[in-house]
Tab-separated table of C-alpha atoms and ligand atoms in Angstrom:
chain	number	residue	atom	x	y	z
A	1	UNK	CA	42.221	99.239	87.208
A	2	UNK	CA	45.571	100.879	85.754
A	3	UNK	CA	47.503	103.649	87.136
A	4	UNK	CA	45.083	106.472	85.531
A	5	UNK	CA	44.492	108.874	88.120
A	6	UNK	CA	40.774	108.391	89.708
A	7	UNK	CA	39.078	111.284	91.955
A	8	UNK	CA	36.100	110.977	95.075
A	9	UNK	CA	33.272	110.233	93.186
A	10	UNK	CA	31.203	114.093	93.483
A	11	UNK	CA	27.479	112.430	94.214
A	12	UNK	CA	24.685	114.013	96.426
A	13	UNK	CA	22.902	111.995	97.501
A	14	UNK	CA	18.775	113.713	98.522
A	15	UNK	CA	15.844	112.282	100.980
A	16	UNK	CA	13.464	110.316	98.564
A	17	UNK	CA	10.967	112.203	99.384
A	18	UNK	CA	13.076	115.066	97.419
A	19	UNK	CA	13.309	112.626	94.378
A	20	UNK	CA	9.693	111.265	93.708
A	21	UNK	CA	9.147	115.684	93.528
A	22	UNK	CA	12.213	116.196	91.195
A	23	UNK	CA	11.430	113.649	88.694
A	24	UNK	CA	8.474	114.475	88.841
A	25	UNK	CA	9.220	117.579	88.018
A	26	UNK	CA	11.421	117.070	85.235
A	27	UNK	CA	8.922	115.496	83.778
A	28	UNK	CA	6.431	118.004	83.994
A	29	UNK	CA	9.373	120.770	82.807
A	30	UNK	CA	10.402	118.478	79.726
A	31	UNK	CA	6.031	117.347	78.613
A	32	UNK	CA	5.439	121.480	77.921
A	33	UNK	CA	8.569	120.661	75.119
A	34	UNK	CA	7.039	121.157	72.207
A	35	UNK	CA	8.786	121.815	68.451
A	36	UNK	CA	8.442	124.790	67.042
A	37	UNK	CA	8.935	125.768	63.552
A	38	UNK	CA	6.958	129.267	63.783
A	39	UNK	CA	10.204	131.195	64.895
A	40	UNK	CA	10.114	134.670	66.484
A	41	UNK	CA	13.384	137.180	64.852
A	42	UNK	CA	13.705	138.765	68.877
A	43	UNK	CA	17.004	138.022	69.972
A	44	UNK	CA	18.793	135.489	72.636
A	45	UNK	CA	21.991	136.767	74.180
A	46	UNK	CA	24.592	134.549	72.997
A	47	UNK	CA	25.067	133.312	76.685
A	48	UNK	CA	22.147	131.207	76.606
A	49	UNK	CA	22.956	128.949	74.206
A	50	UNK	CA	26.753	128.817	75.465
A	51	UNK	CA	24.778	127.360	78.141
A	52	UNK	CA	23.001	125.279	77.066
A	53	UNK	CA	25.620	124.154	73.941
A	54	UNK	CA	28.051	123.102	78.230
A	55	UNK	CA	25.702	121.278	79.830
A	56	UNK	CA	24.919	118.617	75.511
A	57	UNK	CA	29.152	118.536	76.423
A	58	UNK	CA	28.618	116.278	79.593
A	59	UNK	CA	26.978	113.780	77.400
A	60	UNK	CA	28.515	111.164	78.233
A	61	UNK	CA	29.927	109.699	74.633
A	62	UNK	CA	32.661	106.404	73.540
A	63	UNK	CA	35.724	106.266	75.894
A	64	UNK	CA	35.231	110.067	76.345
A	65	UNK	CA	35.938	111.191	72.719
A	66	UNK	CA	32.999	113.587	72.410
A	67	UNK	CA	32.947	113.722	69.321
A	68	UNK	CA	30.867	116.432	68.575
A	69	UNK	CA	31.483	119.697	66.774
A	70	UNK	CA	28.897	122.555	67.359
A	71	UNK	CA	28.915	124.850	65.418
A	72	UNK	CA	26.578	128.092	66.064
A	73	UNK	CA	24.338	130.551	63.266
A	74	UNK	CA	23.831	133.881	64.478
A	75	UNK	CA	22.287	136.289	62.510
A	76	UNK	CA	24.723	137.309	59.450
A	77	UNK	CA	25.069	136.922	56.225
A	78	UNK	CA	25.701	132.715	55.517
A	79	UNK	CA	21.766	132.490	56.834
A	80	UNK	CA	20.136	133.204	53.096
A	81	UNK	CA	23.016	130.700	51.630
A	82	UNK	CA	21.549	127.596	53.692
A	83	UNK	CA	17.849	128.629	53.553
A	84	UNK	CA	17.804	128.510	49.703
A	85	UNK	CA	20.546	125.003	49.811
A	86	UNK	CA	18.128	123.432	52.777
A	87	UNK	CA	15.149	124.518	50.321
A	88	UNK	CA	16.704	122.937	47.495
A	89	UNK	CA	17.074	119.722	49.271
A	90	UNK	CA	13.627	119.868	50.734
A	91	UNK	CA	12.230	120.284	47.329
A	92	UNK	CA	13.477	117.401	46.364
A	93	UNK	CA	12.720	115.657	48.919
A	94	UNK	CA	8.716	117.052	49.438
A	95	UNK	CA	8.448	116.325	45.367
A	96	UNK	CA	10.607	113.987	44.236
A	97	UNK	CA	12.180	111.158	47.067
A	98	UNK	CA	10.602	111.726	49.662
A	99	UNK	CA	8.093	108.222	49.328
A	100	UNK	CA	4.145	107.738	49.552
A	101	UNK	CA	4.513	105.988	53.541
A	102	UNK	CA	6.342	109.072	54.530
A	103	UNK	CA	5.207	111.620	53.117
A	104	UNK	CA	1.518	110.436	54.541
A	105	UNK	CA	3.652	110.483	57.867
A	106	UNK	CA	4.272	113.704	57.431
A	107	UNK	CA	0.631	115.285	57.242
A	108	UNK	CA	-0.126	115.856	60.239
A	109	UNK	CA	2.635	117.486	60.657
A	110	UNK	CA	2.268	119.864	57.995
A	111	UNK	CA	6.360	120.285	56.764
A	112	UNK	CA	6.930	122.133	53.355
A	113	UNK	CA	9.868	122.675	51.702
A	114	UNK	CA	9.731	125.999	53.035
A	115	UNK	CA	12.094	126.888	55.762
A	116	UNK	CA	12.051	130.778	56.877
A	117	UNK	CA	12.321	130.200	60.297
A	118	UNK	CA	16.400	129.442	58.505
A	119	UNK	CA	16.876	133.155	58.457
A	120	UNK	CA	14.335	134.871	60.911
A	121	UNK	CA	15.403	132.411	63.905
A	122	UNK	CA	18.191	134.393	66.153
A	123	UNK	CA	20.389	131.325	66.785
A	124	UNK	CA	20.622	127.724	64.336
A	125	UNK	CA	23.058	124.845	66.342
A	126	UNK	CA	24.477	122.534	63.495
A	127	UNK	CA	25.947	119.593	64.247
A	128	UNK	CA	28.399	118.316	63.365
A	129	UNK	CA	29.506	113.839	64.180
A	130	UNK	CA	33.933	113.233	64.395
A	131	UNK	CA	34.403	110.255	63.223
A	132	UNK	CA	37.516	110.998	64.769
A	133	UNK	CA	38.971	113.126	67.423
A	134	UNK	CA	39.891	112.139	70.671
A	135	UNK	CA	39.799	113.609	73.947
A	136	UNK	CA	42.577	116.562	73.604
A	137	UNK	CA	42.707	119.063	70.702
A	138	UNK	CA	44.434	117.893	68.016
A	139	UNK	CA	43.653	114.236	68.540
A	140	UNK	CA	43.167	112.547	65.163
A	141	UNK	CA	42.182	108.207	66.795
A	142	UNK	CA	39.227	106.685	65.167
A	143	UNK	CA	35.759	107.307	67.656
A	144	UNK	CA	32.937	104.830	69.157
A	145	UNK	CA	29.699	104.191	69.267
A	146	UNK	CA	29.216	108.399	67.042
A	147	UNK	CA	25.283	107.978	66.997
A	148	UNK	CA	24.570	107.618	69.830
A	149	UNK	CA	27.221	110.146	72.067
A	150	UNK	CA	25.869	112.809	69.764
A	151	UNK	CA	22.545	111.815	69.580
A	152	UNK	CA	22.669	112.043	73.727
A	153	UNK	CA	24.655	115.624	73.051
A	154	UNK	CA	21.445	116.242	71.112
A	155	UNK	CA	19.166	114.972	73.851
A	156	UNK	CA	21.490	117.063	76.681
A	157	UNK	CA	20.852	120.467	73.871
A	158	UNK	CA	16.977	120.353	73.356
A	159	UNK	CA	16.530	119.669	77.061
A	160	UNK	CA	18.692	122.540	77.955
A	161	UNK	CA	17.549	125.457	75.357
A	162	UNK	CA	14.263	123.999	76.575
A	163	UNK	CA	15.065	124.341	80.674
A	164	UNK	CA	16.110	128.645	79.298
A	165	UNK	CA	12.987	129.550	78.466
A	166	UNK	CA	13.828	129.310	74.480
A	167	UNK	CA	11.562	127.136	71.905
A	168	UNK	CA	13.668	124.593	69.325
A	169	UNK	CA	13.435	123.103	66.998
A	170	UNK	CA	15.251	119.248	64.873
A	171	UNK	CA	15.625	120.391	61.709
A	172	UNK	CA	17.413	117.775	59.666
A	173	UNK	CA	16.996	118.206	55.189
A	174	UNK	CA	18.736	115.657	53.506
A	175	UNK	CA	22.474	115.260	52.860
A	176	UNK	CA	22.575	117.994	54.931
A	177	UNK	CA	26.283	118.044	53.130
A	178	UNK	CA	25.679	121.869	52.600
A	179	UNK	CA	26.406	122.296	56.369
A	180	UNK	CA	29.571	121.160	56.431
A	181	UNK	CA	30.570	123.327	53.666
A	182	UNK	CA	28.194	126.543	54.698
A	183	UNK	CA	30.455	126.027	58.601
A	184	UNK	CA	33.681	125.395	56.805
A	185	UNK	CA	33.721	121.664	58.660
A	186	UNK	CA	35.815	118.402	57.347
A	187	UNK	CA	34.767	115.679	55.531
A	188	UNK	CA	35.250	113.347	57.989
A	189	UNK	CA	33.317	115.552	60.473
A	190	UNK	CA	29.248	114.292	59.566
A	191	UNK	CA	26.665	116.534	59.484
A	192	UNK	CA	23.649	115.456	62.421
A	193	UNK	CA	21.278	117.447	62.800
A	194	UNK	CA	20.546	121.612	62.949
A	195	UNK	CA	18.818	123.113	65.700
A	196	UNK	CA	16.737	126.512	65.943
A	197	UNK	CA	16.157	128.450	69.045
A	198	UNK	CA	14.356	131.195	69.889
A	199	UNK	CA	11.184	132.375	70.939
A	200	UNK	CA	7.743	131.671	69.072
A	201	UNK	CA	6.240	133.882	66.697
A	202	UNK	CA	3.590	135.558	68.339
A	203	UNK	CA	0.562	134.269	67.376
A	204	UNK	CA	2.958	130.555	66.850
A	205	UNK	CA	0.425	126.903	66.216
A	206	UNK	CA	1.508	123.384	66.862
A	207	UNK	CA	-0.105	120.317	65.626
A	208	UNK	CA	-2.067	118.388	67.885
A	209	UNK	CA	-0.631	115.536	65.824
A	210	UNK	CA	2.662	115.796	68.035
A	211	UNK	CA	0.752	117.200	71.188
A	212	UNK	CA	-0.312	113.480	72.043
A	213	UNK	CA	2.972	111.521	73.544
A	214	UNK	CA	2.763	107.649	74.163
A	215	UNK	CA	2.013	106.280	78.179
A	216	UNK	CA	3.700	104.766	80.368
A	217	UNK	CA	2.698	101.042	79.668
A	218	UNK	CA	3.417	101.962	75.542
A	219	UNK	CA	6.556	102.731	76.461
A	220	UNK	CA	7.903	100.622	79.433
A	221	UNK	CA	7.839	97.135	80.645
A	222	UNK	CA	9.485	96.462	84.069
A	223	UNK	CA	10.459	92.820	84.204
A	224	UNK	CA	11.862	91.185	87.928
B	1	IYR	N1	13.211	117.372	56.618
B	1	IYR	C1	11.819	117.423	56.454
B	1	IYR	C2	10.819	116.015	56.546
B	1	IYR	C3	10.647	115.194	57.573
B	1	IYR	C4	10.548	115.013	58.510
B	1	IYR	C5	10.064	114.643	59.182
B	1	IYR	I1	10.930	112.030	60.022
B	1	IYR	C6	9.609	115.224	60.169
B	1	IYR	O1	9.760	114.322	61.724
B	1	IYR	C7	10.520	116.056	60.600
B	1	IYR	C8	10.486	117.462	58.815
B	1	IYR	C9	11.611	118.792	57.219
B	1	IYR	O2	11.864	119.081	58.046
B	1	IYR	O3	10.705	119.512	55.969
């Protein structure tokens, strides 16, 4: 290794019984996460979003360049513009662009081009993936494993928001170019995902289809 400064790893070794309990408790908590599409307009403290984003920012990333930017959108006037632009893309998607096979796959979710949550939910988090950057502000170096890094950060963000007690939706209007304009982000950043966070609307429902997660033997195998 080079002569870059290093410090001893801080690592808490726990009793195995505690580890088992924690592993199970985390799974039990995460399995209650649902993608929500009916949001309440009940306000959510900004601090919850700030901490969830800080948690997302701990994600591992290529060369630790942290190639992400989170544009957090409150309830200001850009919401109407954003909804209009997103719904225009979604209309094109549902009415002509999506293949019959794709529409059939979406059928159990009951989604369509109407996206009222974009105006109702207290917070929208637009996630951007930076093709260039670096660990320090103002760096302009090539970033690596950008999709993998930003995907992991989004996973942590969703877990953190759920852990804090918020409902979330991963929304991926396609294409998402309008998000760059609305959020004032440069063309070197790819709009990656829009995450909606808030409380579910009273009486919100979720599709039974989405409750069914594959069992362990269908998603993993253990090789000696
Ligand atoms: N972006 C569209 C369509 C959509 C696509 C998939 I794949 C989903 O899992 C859900 C929706 C929309 O948001 O309606």
